[in-house]
Amino acid sequence: MKSSSVNRLEKFTKTTNDDVVVINYKDRGRTKGGGGRRRMLLGLGFSMQGFRCFPWMAVIFFLKDGLRVDPSTMQILQNSANLPMVAKPFYGLLSDSFYVFGQHRIPYIAVGALLQAISWLTIASLPASSLSFVTITIYLLLGNLGASIVEVANDAVVAECGKQSANDSGSSSFDLQSFAWVAGAVGGILGNLLGGICITQFPPSSMFLFFGILLTFQFLYTISVSERSLDLPKSPSNNGIAKQLSELLTVLRKPEIYQPIAWFAASYAVIPALTGNMFFYQTQHLKIDSSVLGISKVFGQVAMLLWGVVYNQHLKSMPPRKLISAIQGTMAVFMVSDALFVNGFYRTMGLPDSLYVVVVSGLLEVLYFFKTLPFTVLIAKLCPPGCEGSVMAFVMSSIALAYIVSGYLGVALGSYIKVTETDFSGLRNGLLIQAACTVFPLFWASFIPESPKTEKKEV
C-alpha cells in the first residue's frame, strides 16, 4: 500500500533480555486515527470470532435432539467441519502475495465475513426437515472456510502491527495480541451467555439467523474501511505466491521456528478429545440444563479474559517454555479431576454436579487455549517481516489439524472404552488415559525456546 507522502526509513531499537533488536520500517505517512480504526476492525473481527460459539451451541443441541446423533458422530462432524482451517497457509500466502485494489488484508476479511453470512443465513432459511447430517456439514464447512480466511487476515494484521506498536506508543510491542485475545474472550462471553439462554427460548434457526445478520454487518463495515486509513506497516515484500511460498519454506526450515511449532501442534494432537462423550454425560446422564452449560462456558470465557489481562501485565516476561509447560501440566491435573468427577468423588463430598460443571469443566475447556496467547507472542517475535500472514497462518493451520487429529483419536478412544449415549461406565478410564497423553509432550518441552531472539532484519 503506497503512501501519499515521501517514504522515509524509521528505525527503533528494542531491548529484549540481553539482545538488541533493530528493525526498520517504511513510514508511509501516518493517518490520524489509524490506530483507532485498526482496533475497531480487529475488535469486531476477533469478537465475532469468539461469538461463533453462539450458533455452534444451537448446532450441537440440534444434532443431539433434532437429528438424534450419537457422541461419536457429533464429534466427527465437529472436527470434520474444521477441515478448511487446515488450508490457512494457502490463505496466508494469498493475502501476503496478492493485493486487491491496492489492499491485501481488508478484501480477505470482507470475503470471509460474506462466506460466513451466506452459510448461516442459508442454514437458517432451510426447513428443519430438510437439514440432514450431510447438508448441515456442507454449510458448516463453508462457514468455517470464511471464518478461517478472516482469522488469517486478522492474525496477519496483528503480527504486522505488533513490531510497529512499540515505536508508535512506547508500550509493549505485543499489546495488540492481548487486545485481540480480550476481544475474542468478550465475544465468547456474550456468545455463551446468550446461547445458554436462547437455546431454551428460540429454535436453532432463529439463532442461525441472528448470527448471519451480525456477519452481514461485519461485512458491510469491513468494505466501508480503507486499508490506507488503518496505518498498517508496508509489507517489505510484494512477491508472487511462488516466491512467497519459497520464503515461507525458508523460514520454516529454521529450527527456532519449526521446533516450537511442531511441539505446540503435537501437544494438542496427542490428546484424545472426549468432548462429545462429556457433553452427553452431562446432558443425558446428569441431566444438566443447557443454561448451566452456557454459564459454564461463560465462566471459561471470563477466565480467558482475565488470563489475557494477567499475561499482559505480569507474565509476558516469563520464559515461554516454563509458562507453556506449566499450562500443559495444569491441563493434565484438571483431566484427572474430571475422572474423579465421573467416578462420583465430588458428589460424595457434597459438591453439586452443576457447580463442578460451571467452574472446573468451564475452566478446563479454555485451559486448552491458555497456552495459545504466549505461543503466538513467541512466534510473532520470531517471525521475519514480510511473511507474517503466511507464517501465522501455518501456525494456526497446524493447530487446527492437531485439533482434528485429537478429535478423531477421541472417537477411537471412546469406541475402545465403549462409551455410548447411555453407557458411560468406561468414561473414567478414558479421562485418565487422556491425562497421561497430556503429560507426554512435556518430555520434549526443550523444543520451546527459553528466551526467543529476534533476528536483525533490515527492511
CSV table of N, CA and C in Angstrom, one decimal, residues 42-43 46-47 49-50 155 158 174-189 264 268 300-312 327 366-377:
chain,number,residue,atom,x,y,z
A,42,LEU,N,-10.1,-4.9,14.2
A,42,LEU,CA,-9.7,-6.1,14.9
A,42,LEU,C,-10.6,-6.5,16.0
A,43,GLY,N,-11.1,-5.5,16.8
A,43,GLY,CA,-12.0,-5.8,17.9
A,43,GLY,C,-13.3,-6.4,17.4
A,46,PHE,N,-12.2,-10.1,16.0
A,46,PHE,CA,-12.0,-11.1,17.0
A,46,PHE,C,-13.2,-11.4,17.9
A,47,SER,N,-14.0,-10.4,18.1
A,47,SER,CA,-15.2,-10.6,19.0
A,47,SER,C,-16.2,-11.5,18.2
A,49,GLN,N,-15.3,-13.7,16.0
A,49,GLN,CA,-14.7,-15.0,16.1
A,49,GLN,C,-15.1,-15.7,17.4
A,50,GLY,N,-15.0,-14.9,18.5
A,50,GLY,CA,-15.4,-15.5,19.8
A,50,GLY,C,-16.9,-15.8,19.9
A,155,ASP,N,-5.0,-12.2,12.0
A,155,ASP,CA,-3.8,-12.6,12.6
A,155,ASP,C,-2.6,-11.9,12.0
A,158,VAL,N,-2.3,-8.3,13.1
A,158,VAL,CA,-1.8,-8.3,14.5
A,158,VAL,C,-0.3,-8.5,14.5
A,174,PHE,N,3.8,-6.0,21.9
A,174,PHE,CA,2.8,-7.1,21.6
A,174,PHE,C,1.5,-6.9,22.4
A,175,ASP,N,1.2,-5.6,22.7
A,175,ASP,CA,-0.1,-5.3,23.4
A,175,ASP,C,-1.2,-5.7,22.5
A,176,LEU,N,-1.0,-5.6,21.1
A,176,LEU,CA,-2.1,-5.8,20.2
A,176,LEU,C,-2.6,-7.3,20.3
A,177,GLN,N,-1.7,-8.2,20.6
A,177,GLN,CA,-2.1,-9.6,20.7
A,177,GLN,C,-3.0,-9.7,21.9
A,178,SER,N,-2.7,-9.0,23.0
A,178,SER,CA,-3.5,-9.1,24.2
A,178,SER,C,-4.9,-8.5,23.9
A,179,PHE,N,-4.9,-7.4,23.2
A,179,PHE,CA,-6.2,-6.7,22.8
A,179,PHE,C,-7.0,-7.7,22.0
A,180,ALA,N,-6.4,-8.4,21.0
A,180,ALA,CA,-7.2,-9.3,20.2
A,180,ALA,C,-7.7,-10.5,21.1
A,181,TRP,N,-6.9,-10.9,22.0
A,181,TRP,CA,-7.3,-12.0,22.9
A,181,TRP,C,-8.5,-11.6,23.7
A,182,VAL,N,-8.4,-10.4,24.3
A,182,VAL,CA,-9.5,-9.9,25.1
A,182,VAL,C,-10.8,-9.7,24.3
A,183,ALA,N,-10.7,-9.2,23.1
A,183,ALA,CA,-11.8,-9.0,22.2
A,183,ALA,C,-12.5,-10.4,21.9
A,184,GLY,N,-11.7,-11.4,21.6
A,184,GLY,CA,-12.2,-12.7,21.4
A,184,GLY,C,-12.9,-13.3,22.6
A,185,ALA,N,-12.3,-13.0,23.8
A,185,ALA,CA,-12.9,-13.5,25.0
A,185,ALA,C,-14.2,-12.8,25.3
A,186,VAL,N,-14.3,-11.5,25.1
A,186,VAL,CA,-15.6,-10.8,25.3
A,186,VAL,C,-16.7,-11.4,24.4
A,187,GLY,N,-16.3,-11.6,23.1
A,187,GLY,CA,-17.3,-12.2,22.2
A,187,GLY,C,-17.7,-13.6,22.6
A,188,GLY,N,-16.8,-14.4,23.2
A,188,GLY,CA,-17.1,-15.7,23.7
A,188,GLY,C,-18.0,-15.6,24.9
A,189,ILE,N,-17.8,-14.7,25.8
A,189,ILE,CA,-18.7,-14.5,27.0
A,189,ILE,C,-20.1,-14.2,26.5
A,264,PHE,N,4.1,-27.5,19.7
A,264,PHE,CA,2.8,-27.0,20.0
A,264,PHE,C,1.7,-27.8,19.4
A,268,TYR,N,-1.3,-30.8,21.3
A,268,TYR,CA,-2.7,-30.9,21.1
A,268,TYR,C,-3.1,-32.3,20.5
A,300,GLY,N,-15.7,-19.9,31.7
A,300,GLY,CA,-14.5,-20.2,31.0
A,300,GLY,C,-14.0,-19.0,30.2
A,301,GLN,N,-14.9,-18.3,29.5
A,301,GLN,CA,-14.5,-17.1,28.7
A,301,GLN,C,-14.1,-16.0,29.6
A,302,VAL,N,-14.7,-15.8,30.8
A,302,VAL,CA,-14.3,-14.8,31.7
A,302,VAL,C,-12.8,-15.1,32.2
A,303,ALA,N,-12.6,-16.4,32.4
A,303,ALA,CA,-11.2,-16.8,32.8
A,303,ALA,C,-10.2,-16.5,31.7
A,304,MET,N,-10.7,-16.7,30.4
A,304,MET,CA,-9.8,-16.3,29.3
A,304,MET,C,-9.5,-14.8,29.2
A,305,LEU,N,-10.6,-14.1,29.5
A,305,LEU,CA,-10.4,-12.6,29.5
A,305,LEU,C,-9.4,-12.2,30.6
A,306,LEU,N,-9.6,-12.8,31.8
A,306,LEU,CA,-8.7,-12.4,32.9
A,306,LEU,C,-7.2,-12.9,32.6
A,307,TRP,N,-7.2,-14.1,31.9
A,307,TRP,CA,-5.9,-14.6,31.5
A,307,TRP,C,-5.1,-13.6,30.6
A,308,GLY,N,-5.9,-13.0,29.6
A,308,GLY,CA,-5.3,-12.1,28.7
A,308,GLY,C,-4.7,-10.9,29.5
A,309,VAL,N,-5.4,-10.4,30.5
A,309,VAL,CA,-5.0,-9.2,31.3
A,309,VAL,C,-3.8,-9.6,32.1
A,310,VAL,N,-3.9,-10.8,32.8
A,310,VAL,CA,-2.8,-11.2,33.7
A,310,VAL,C,-1.5,-11.4,32.9
A,311,TYR,N,-1.7,-12.1,31.8
A,311,TYR,CA,-0.5,-12.3,31.0
A,311,TYR,C,0.2,-11.0,30.5
A,312,ASN,N,-0.6,-10.1,30.1
A,312,ASN,CA,-0.1,-8.8,29.6
A,312,ASN,C,0.6,-8.0,30.7
A,327,ILE,N,1.2,-24.7,31.9
A,327,ILE,CA,-0.2,-24.8,31.5
A,327,ILE,C,-0.5,-26.2,31.1
A,366,VAL,N,-11.3,-24.0,28.5
A,366,VAL,CA,-10.5,-22.9,28.0
A,366,VAL,C,-9.0,-23.0,28.3
A,367,LEU,N,-8.6,-23.9,29.2
A,367,LEU,CA,-7.2,-24.1,29.5
A,367,LEU,C,-6.4,-24.6,28.2
A,368,TYR,N,-7.1,-25.3,27.3
A,368,TYR,CA,-6.6,-25.7,26.1
A,368,TYR,C,-6.0,-24.4,25.3
A,369,PHE,N,-6.7,-23.3,25.5
A,369,PHE,CA,-6.4,-22.1,24.7
A,369,PHE,C,-5.4,-21.2,25.5
A,370,PHE,N,-5.2,-21.4,26.8
A,370,PHE,CA,-4.4,-20.5,27.5
A,370,PHE,C,-3.0,-20.4,27.0
A,371,LYS,N,-2.4,-21.5,26.5
A,371,LYS,CA,-1.1,-21.5,26.0
A,371,LYS,C,-1.0,-20.9,24.6
A,372,THR,N,-2.1,-20.7,24.0
A,372,THR,CA,-2.1,-20.1,22.6
A,372,THR,C,-1.5,-18.7,22.7
A,373,LEU,N,-1.9,-17.9,23.7
A,373,LEU,CA,-1.5,-16.5,23.7
A,373,LEU,C,0.0,-16.3,23.9
A,374,PRO,N,0.7,-17.0,24.8
A,374,PRO,CA,2.1,-16.8,24.9
A,374,PRO,C,2.8,-17.4,23.7
A,375,PHE,N,2.2,-18.5,23.1
A,375,PHE,CA,2.9,-19.1,21.9
A,375,PHE,C,2.8,-18.2,20.7
A,376,THR,N,1.6,-17.5,20.5
A,376,THR,CA,1.5,-16.6,19.3
A,376,THR,C,2.4,-15.4,19.5
A,377,VAL,N,2.6,-14.9,20.7
A,377,VAL,CA,3.5,-13.8,21.0
A,377,VAL,C,4.9,-14.3,20.7
